[in-house]
Structures are given as structure tokens and as C-alpha cells.
mmCIF file of C-alpha atoms in Angstrom:
data_model
loop_
_atom_site.group_PDB
_atom_site.id
_atom_site.type_symbol
_atom_site.label_atom_id
_atom_site.label_comp_id
_atom_site.label_asym_id
_atom_site.label_seq_id
_atom_site.Cartn_x
_atom_site.Cartn_y
_atom_site.Cartn_z
ATOM 1 C CA MET A 1 43.017 82.965 7.346
ATOM 2 C CA VAL A 2 43.855 79.493 6.046
ATOM 3 C CA ASN A 3 45.167 81.186 2.917
ATOM 4 C CA ALA A 4 47.435 83.349 5.073
ATOM 5 C CA LEU A 5 48.924 80.279 6.760
ATOM 6 C CA GLU A 6 49.409 78.481 3.460
ATOM 7 C CA LYS A 7 50.968 81.569 1.903
ATOM 8 C CA PHE A 8 53.563 81.539 4.686
ATOM 9 C CA ALA A 9 54.040 77.765 4.485
ATOM 10 C CA PRO A 10 52.961 76.699 0.963
ATOM 11 C CA LEU A 11 51.578 73.174 0.765
ATOM 12 C CA PRO A 12 54.006 72.181 -2.044
ATOM 13 C CA LEU A 13 56.774 72.352 0.589
ATOM 14 C CA GLN A 14 55.306 69.423 2.516
ATOM 15 C CA GLU A 15 56.981 66.038 2.229
ATOM 16 C CA ASP A 16 55.427 63.393 -0.018
ATOM 17 C CA TYR A 17 54.269 61.291 2.931
ATOM 18 C CA ASP A 18 52.498 64.168 4.672
ATOM 19 C CA ASN A 19 48.885 65.358 4.818
ATOM 20 C CA ALA A 20 49.087 69.038 5.736
ATOM 21 C CA GLY A 21 46.320 71.563 5.107
ATOM 22 C CA LEU A 22 42.579 71.311 5.721
ATOM 23 C CA GLN A 23 41.663 68.294 7.849
ATOM 24 C CA VAL A 24 38.019 68.854 8.776
ATOM 25 C CA GLY A 25 35.411 71.551 8.210
ATOM 26 C CA LEU A 26 34.716 74.609 6.096
ATOM 27 C CA THR A 27 37.251 77.332 5.364
ATOM 28 C CA GLU A 28 34.700 80.048 4.516
ATOM 29 C CA THR A 29 33.157 80.125 7.996
ATOM 30 C CA GLU A 30 33.759 83.309 10.000
ATOM 31 C CA VAL A 31 36.382 82.634 12.657
ATOM 32 C CA SER A 32 35.225 83.151 16.237
ATOM 33 C CA GLY A 33 38.662 82.276 17.551
ATOM 34 C CA ALA A 34 41.643 80.119 16.665
ATOM 35 C CA LEU A 35 43.105 77.603 19.090
ATOM 36 C CA LEU A 36 46.749 76.902 18.256
ATOM 37 C CA CYS A 37 48.318 73.594 19.237
ATOM 38 C CA LEU A 38 50.826 70.885 18.411
ATOM 39 C CA ASP A 39 48.455 67.886 18.345
ATOM 40 C CA VAL A 40 44.694 67.481 17.890
ATOM 41 C CA THR A 41 43.109 65.400 20.639
ATOM 42 C CA GLU A 42 39.626 65.161 22.122
ATOM 43 C CA GLU A 43 40.821 67.324 25.003
ATOM 44 C CA ILE A 44 42.075 69.978 22.566
ATOM 45 C CA LEU A 45 38.646 70.093 20.909
ATOM 46 C CA ASP A 46 37.025 70.396 24.347
ATOM 47 C CA GLU A 47 39.322 73.344 25.063
ATOM 48 C CA ALA A 48 38.390 74.939 21.731
ATOM 49 C CA LEU A 49 34.702 74.695 22.639
ATOM 50 C CA GLN A 50 35.293 76.059 26.143
ATOM 51 C CA ARG A 51 37.215 79.045 24.766
ATOM 52 C CA GLY A 52 34.787 79.785 21.949
ATOM 53 C CA CYS A 53 37.149 78.833 19.107
ATOM 54 C CA ASN A 54 35.705 77.317 15.947
ATOM 55 C CA LEU A 55 39.133 76.891 14.309
ATOM 56 C CA VAL A 56 41.972 74.661 15.479
ATOM 57 C CA VAL A 57 45.382 75.128 13.880
ATOM 58 C CA SER A 58 47.729 72.256 14.696
ATOM 59 C CA HIS A 59 51.238 71.322 13.680
ATOM 60 C CA HIS A 60 50.724 67.558 13.499
ATOM 61 C CA PRO A 61 47.898 66.466 11.165
ATOM 62 C CA LEU A 62 44.879 64.841 12.764
ATOM 63 C CA ILE A 63 44.296 62.751 9.624
ATOM 64 C CA PHE A 64 47.662 61.339 8.638
ATOM 65 C CA ARG A 65 46.487 58.086 7.062
ATOM 66 C CA PRO A 66 43.294 57.581 5.017
ATOM 67 C CA LEU A 67 40.153 56.921 7.058
ATOM 68 C CA ARG A 68 38.058 53.913 6.034
ATOM 69 C CA CYS A 69 35.168 55.005 8.233
ATOM 70 C CA VAL A 70 34.252 57.675 10.773
ATOM 71 C CA SER A 71 32.859 56.281 14.018
ATOM 72 C CA ASP A 72 34.018 56.124 17.637
ATOM 73 C CA ARG A 73 36.564 53.372 17.034
ATOM 74 C CA ASN A 74 39.703 55.392 17.757
ATOM 75 C CA MET A 75 40.834 58.843 18.791
ATOM 76 C CA VAL A 76 41.205 60.194 15.253
ATOM 77 C CA GLN A 77 37.689 59.128 14.264
ATOM 78 C CA ARG A 78 36.222 60.507 17.486
ATOM 79 C CA CYS A 79 37.969 63.840 16.914
ATOM 80 C CA VAL A 80 36.647 64.063 13.344
ATOM 81 C CA THR A 81 33.123 63.328 14.587
ATOM 82 C CA LYS A 82 33.333 65.867 17.406
ATOM 83 C CA ALA A 83 34.733 68.567 15.126
ATOM 84 C CA ILE A 84 31.949 68.080 12.572
ATOM 85 C CA LEU A 85 29.202 67.965 15.214
ATOM 86 C CA HIS A 86 30.410 71.222 16.795
ATOM 87 C CA GLY A 87 31.339 73.064 13.608
ATOM 88 C CA ILE A 88 35.069 73.170 14.313
ATOM 89 C CA THR A 89 37.431 73.508 11.371
ATOM 90 C CA ILE A 90 40.818 71.829 11.745
ATOM 91 C CA VAL A 91 43.846 72.911 9.713
ATOM 92 C CA SER A 92 47.333 71.442 10.086
ATOM 93 C CA MET A 93 50.615 73.029 9.061
ATOM 94 C CA HIS A 94 53.134 70.177 9.325
ATOM 95 C CA THR A 95 56.188 69.571 7.138
ATOM 96 C CA ASN A 96 55.267 72.592 5.031
ATOM 97 C CA ALA A 97 55.787 74.679 8.189
ATOM 98 C CA ASP A 98 58.956 72.703 8.969
ATOM 99 C CA ASN A 99 60.324 73.481 5.512
ATOM 100 C CA ALA A 100 59.156 77.085 5.247
ATOM 101 C CA ILE A 101 61.642 79.946 5.466
ATOM 102 C CA GLY A 102 61.124 81.429 8.932
ATOM 103 C CA GLY A 103 59.218 78.307 9.983
ATOM 104 C CA VAL A 104 59.357 75.790 12.825
ATOM 105 C CA ASN A 105 63.124 75.387 12.891
ATOM 106 C CA ASP A 106 63.702 79.129 12.844
ATOM 107 C CA LYS A 107 61.495 79.341 15.941
ATOM 108 C CA ILE A 108 63.687 76.748 17.663
ATOM 109 C CA ALA A 109 66.790 78.696 16.624
ATOM 110 C CA GLU A 110 65.224 81.871 18.010
ATOM 111 C CA LYS A 111 64.776 80.210 21.419
ATOM 112 C CA LEU A 112 68.471 79.291 21.331
ATOM 113 C CA GLY A 113 69.537 82.787 20.308
ATOM 114 C CA LEU A 114 71.204 81.519 17.132
ATOM 115 C CA ARG A 115 72.377 84.114 14.607
ATOM 116 C CA HIS A 116 73.305 84.157 10.922
ATOM 117 C CA LEU A 117 70.841 81.386 10.075
ATOM 118 C CA SER A 118 70.832 79.395 6.854
ATOM 119 C CA VAL A 119 68.806 76.416 5.671
ATOM 120 C CA LEU A 120 70.544 73.132 6.390
ATOM 121 C CA ALA A 121 69.140 71.168 3.416
ATOM 122 C CA PRO A 122 67.630 73.621 0.890
ATOM 123 C CA LYS A 123 64.884 72.570 -1.497
ATOM 124 C CA GLN A 124 63.040 74.287 -4.322
ATOM 125 C CA VAL A 125 59.540 73.274 -5.426
ATOM 126 C CA GLY A 126 58.699 75.254 -8.530
ATOM 127 C CA GLU A 127 58.977 78.876 -7.491
ATOM 128 C CA VAL A 128 58.758 78.034 -3.774
ATOM 129 C CA ALA A 129 62.025 77.939 -1.823
ATOM 130 C CA GLY A 130 62.504 76.305 1.554
ATOM 131 C CA GLY A 131 64.248 73.346 3.089
ATOM 132 C CA SER A 132 64.838 71.136 6.100
ATOM 133 C CA GLY A 133 66.532 72.304 9.289
ATOM 134 C CA VAL A 134 68.588 75.399 9.967
ATOM 135 C CA VAL A 135 72.135 76.078 11.118
ATOM 136 C CA GLY A 136 73.447 79.155 12.897
ATOM 137 C CA GLU A 137 75.895 80.563 15.413
ATOM 138 C CA LEU A 138 75.596 80.969 19.171
ATOM 139 C CA PRO A 139 76.277 84.498 20.454
ATOM 140 C CA GLN A 140 79.265 83.081 22.343
ATOM 141 C CA PRO A 141 80.963 79.653 22.240
ATOM 142 C CA MET A 142 79.960 77.390 25.134
ATOM 143 C CA LYS A 143 81.350 74.298 26.823
ATOM 144 C CA ALA A 144 79.316 71.246 25.848
ATOM 145 C CA GLU A 145 78.002 70.667 29.353
ATOM 146 C CA ASN A 146 76.914 74.305 29.650
ATOM 147 C CA PHE A 147 75.261 74.122 26.243
ATOM 148 C CA ILE A 148 73.237 71.072 27.303
ATOM 149 C CA SER A 149 72.255 72.764 30.555
ATOM 150 C CA MET A 150 71.029 75.740 28.528
ATOM 151 C CA LEU A 151 68.983 73.404 26.321
ATOM 152 C CA LYS A 152 67.331 71.829 29.357
ATOM 153 C CA GLU A 153 66.399 75.248 30.697
ATOM 154 C CA ARG A 154 65.185 76.809 27.423
ATOM 155 C CA PHE A 155 63.068 73.796 26.418
ATOM 156 C CA ASP A 156 62.058 72.699 29.925
ATOM 157 C CA VAL A 157 63.294 69.123 29.517
ATOM 158 C CA ALA A 158 64.172 66.771 32.339
ATOM 159 C CA CYS A 159 67.035 65.194 30.418
ATOM 160 C CA VAL A 160 68.852 65.365 27.093
ATOM 161 C CA GLN A 161 69.969 62.260 25.230
ATOM 162 C CA ALA A 162 73.517 62.997 24.110
ATOM 163 C CA ASN A 163 76.595 61.251 22.792
ATOM 164 C CA GLN A 164 80.044 61.690 24.322
ATOM 165 C CA LEU A 165 80.541 65.261 25.502
ATOM 166 C CA LEU A 166 82.405 67.374 22.984
ATOM 167 C CA LEU A 167 85.816 68.503 24.191
ATOM 168 C CA ARG A 168 85.876 71.621 21.996
ATOM 169 C CA PRO A 169 83.496 74.579 22.476
ATOM 170 C CA VAL A 170 80.055 74.529 20.863
ATOM 171 C CA SER A 171 79.621 77.494 18.545
ATOM 172 C CA ARG A 172 77.865 76.424 15.338
ATOM 173 C CA VAL A 173 74.538 74.651 15.921
ATOM 174 C CA ALA A 174 72.186 72.786 13.576
ATOM 175 C CA VAL A 175 68.566 72.148 14.538
ATOM 176 C CA CYS A 176 65.636 70.128 13.228
ATOM 177 C CA GLY A 177 62.441 69.801 15.213
ATOM 178 C CA GLY A 178 60.711 66.442 15.499
ATOM 179 C CA ALA A 179 62.290 63.366 13.934
ATOM 180 C CA GLY A 180 65.361 64.966 12.382
ATOM 181 C CA ALA A 181 67.963 62.194 12.356
ATOM 182 C CA PHE A 182 67.972 62.245 8.543
ATOM 183 C CA LEU A 183 69.773 65.615 8.740
ATOM 184 C CA LEU A 184 72.715 64.500 10.889
ATOM 185 C CA GLY A 185 74.965 64.137 7.824
ATOM 186 C CA ASP A 186 73.943 67.596 6.605
ATOM 187 C CA ALA A 187 74.779 69.019 10.040
ATOM 188 C CA LEU A 188 78.231 67.467 9.848
ATOM 189 C CA ASN A 189 78.752 68.766 6.321
ATOM 190 C CA ALA A 190 77.727 72.247 7.480
ATOM 191 C CA GLY A 191 80.467 72.223 10.115
ATOM 192 C CA ALA A 192 78.070 72.202 13.069
ATOM 193 C CA ASP A 193 79.507 71.552 16.509
ATOM 194 C CA ALA A 194 76.100 70.405 17.789
ATOM 195 C CA PHE A 195 72.925 68.947 16.321
ATOM 196 C CA ILE A 196 69.597 69.285 18.135
ATOM 197 C CA THR A 197 66.536 67.262 17.231
ATOM 198 C CA GLY A 198 63.504 65.641 18.797
ATOM 199 C CA GLU A 199 64.211 61.956 18.337
ATOM 200 C CA MET A 200 66.857 59.575 16.972
ATOM 201 C CA HIS A 201 67.399 55.817 16.942
ATOM 202 C CA TYR A 202 69.961 54.151 19.202
ATOM 203 C CA HIS A 203 72.409 53.153 16.458
ATOM 204 C CA GLU A 204 72.466 56.651 14.983
ATOM 205 C CA PHE A 205 74.411 57.877 18.008
ATOM 206 C CA PHE A 206 77.412 55.674 17.188
ATOM 207 C CA GLY A 207 80.497 56.835 15.320
ATOM 208 C CA HIS A 208 80.315 60.592 15.859
ATOM 209 C CA GLU A 209 82.320 60.950 19.076
ATOM 210 C CA GLN A 210 84.080 64.342 19.021
ATOM 211 C CA ASP A 211 82.697 65.010 15.523
ATOM 212 C CA ILE A 212 79.470 66.616 16.705
ATOM 213 C CA GLN A 213 77.487 66.952 19.929
ATOM 214 C CA ILE A 214 74.183 65.137 19.399
ATOM 215 C CA CYS A 215 71.371 66.456 21.584
ATOM 216 C CA VAL A 216 67.952 64.757 21.474
ATOM 217 C CA ILE A 217 65.388 66.636 23.563
ATOM 218 C CA GLY A 218 62.072 64.917 22.707
ATOM 219 C CA HIS A 219 59.687 65.329 19.774
ATOM 220 C CA TYR A 220 57.071 67.366 21.624
ATOM 221 C CA GLN A 221 59.667 69.439 23.453
ATOM 222 C CA SER A 222 61.503 70.376 20.271
ATOM 223 C CA GLU A 223 58.342 71.650 18.554
ATOM 224 C CA GLN A 224 56.464 73.059 21.540
ATOM 225 C CA PHE A 225 56.879 76.681 20.408
ATOM 226 C CA THR A 226 55.278 76.102 16.996
ATOM 227 C CA SER A 227 52.000 77.537 18.295
ATOM 228 C CA GLU A 228 53.801 80.825 18.923
ATOM 229 C CA LEU A 229 54.850 80.800 15.270
ATOM 230 C CA PHE A 230 51.245 80.300 14.144
ATOM 231 C CA LYS A 231 50.119 83.102 16.441
ATOM 232 C CA SER A 232 52.594 85.585 14.977
ATOM 233 C CA ILE A 233 51.603 84.662 11.403
ATOM 234 C CA ILE A 234 47.876 85.039 12.058
ATOM 235 C CA GLU A 235 48.187 88.265 14.043
ATOM 236 C CA ASP A 236 50.407 89.773 11.361
ATOM 237 C CA ARG A 237 48.333 88.739 8.348
ATOM 238 C CA CYS A 238 44.834 88.552 9.842
ATOM 239 C CA PRO A 239 44.627 91.309 12.464
ATOM 240 C CA GLY A 240 41.522 91.097 14.574
ATOM 241 C CA VAL A 241 41.375 87.290 14.688
ATOM 242 C CA ARG A 242 41.444 86.091 18.293
ATOM 243 C CA CYS A 243 44.293 83.609 18.810
ATOM 244 C CA CYS A 244 44.591 81.315 21.825
ATOM 245 C CA LEU A 245 47.643 79.228 22.638
ATOM 246 C CA ALA A 246 46.369 75.831 23.768
ATOM 247 C CA GLU A 247 46.784 75.111 27.453
ATOM 248 C CA THR A 248 46.130 71.374 27.071
ATOM 249 C CA TYR A 249 49.360 69.351 27.306
ATOM 250 C CA THR A 250 49.289 66.730 24.556
ATOM 251 C CA ASN A 251 52.673 65.011 24.845
ATOM 252 C CA PRO A 252 51.802 61.267 25.070
ATOM 253 C CA ILE A 253 55.225 60.432 26.523
ATOM 254 C CA ILE A 254 55.729 60.716 30.266
ATOM 255 C CA TYR A 255 59.020 60.638 32.164
ATOM 256 C CA LEU A 256 59.046 58.687 35.430
#
């Protein structure tokens, strides 16, 4: 099953800083069930045990930086220990899934109803094609305020961080889940009326008034449907494997 995920989102597509792929455990073990999630936490592993899943497939890697020891010193170390003790394998599909054709950003575009998609910043690694972000067209042009209201409803967000409201209709939309500010220039070059991402720095909002509608909806919120992507891949390529969408809410940011 891990091979099926990596065939869809080949590891060479991951960014140089990333650590996608196998995190903990054995890949040859028979899968009793796969719990699909955005982040690996102790509560996620508890849910996996409660639901009889010995495989956790996450978007964000549990082990992002090298571990100098494995103890109970922090959450990552405790999760590694718990996974090993209970025979849980952890696999993460991170920037390789972001950069895969049909990957994380296509799922975001699907939720927005975007059509005629193309990769925003294409890349080729050997024979593997992919790239960062996607851009596409709304079914119908929308006023900026209506577009933002639609975003809030589709992604269940309390608020959207935006620059000055665009005075022209929003029709062409670029998206990048997570921390996608690095693609703002590509969105402008692609002629996008709006750019949706999960997080941006304060100063990056300046200087684009009436050029493009910036919409920042939160890192977790932008990628929350990634588990659905994993589910469709596994069910298509590994029929018979029981897939469970995690019910544990792992967003560490609260809105008061």
C-alpha cells in the first residue's frame, strides 16, 4: 500500500528540506486498517488503536528534523515510542503529495469547483512531472466579497485574511495549500484574479492592491481535505484495505 501512495506521489517530487515517506514501522506488515490524517499526534495514535488501525498515513511528517534520542521528552519522541510499542506504521506524504499531479492542490481546487486546471509552477525530476500549486477557472465570475464568503463556507473558516477587496470580478484562481506565499509571483504571472493559501507574512500583503485578491485561510484549513485524497488513492489502488478518516482535530491554532 505504501508503494501505491508513493507511485501516486513519488518521493523525488518532495522538496529538499522535506522528510516524506516512511516515518516509523514496517511496510511489509498486513494492514488491519489505515487511519488518514493531517498531523500525527498522541491523540491520533490513540484513535488508530481504538479503531483497530495499524497504519497511519499523514500529510505532515512526524519526524521532520533528525532525532538525537527517543524518549518521552517531547511529542514527536513520545509518538515514535507509542507507535513502536503498539506496532503502528506511520507514513507521511507531504510535499511529494503537494507537488503530485492530481495531489493536494487539485483537491483544494475541486472543493472550489475550479475547472481547466494547470500547474502553477511546473517541475520535472527525472521522468517524474509535477509542480507547486494549481490555477483554474471558476464556473462563473464572482464579486470579491461573494468569493470570500464562498471560501469561508467551503473551508469552514471563521475569517479570511485578505488584502483590499478586488473591484473587478474574480474568475481565475490560483491555490497552494499550506505555506504558499512563495507562489504569489507565479499566481500574478498566470493572470490569476485571486490567490488562496494557508499562511503568509504581514509584509507580503503589501503592494498588490487591485492586482490580485489575496486570501489566507489557515494552514490546517487549506489542507484539511488531504485525507480524502489519500482515501481515494488507497481505495482505488488497494481495494479491500479499510480506510478511516481521522476524527481527531489536530489544528494547534485556536480562534478566540
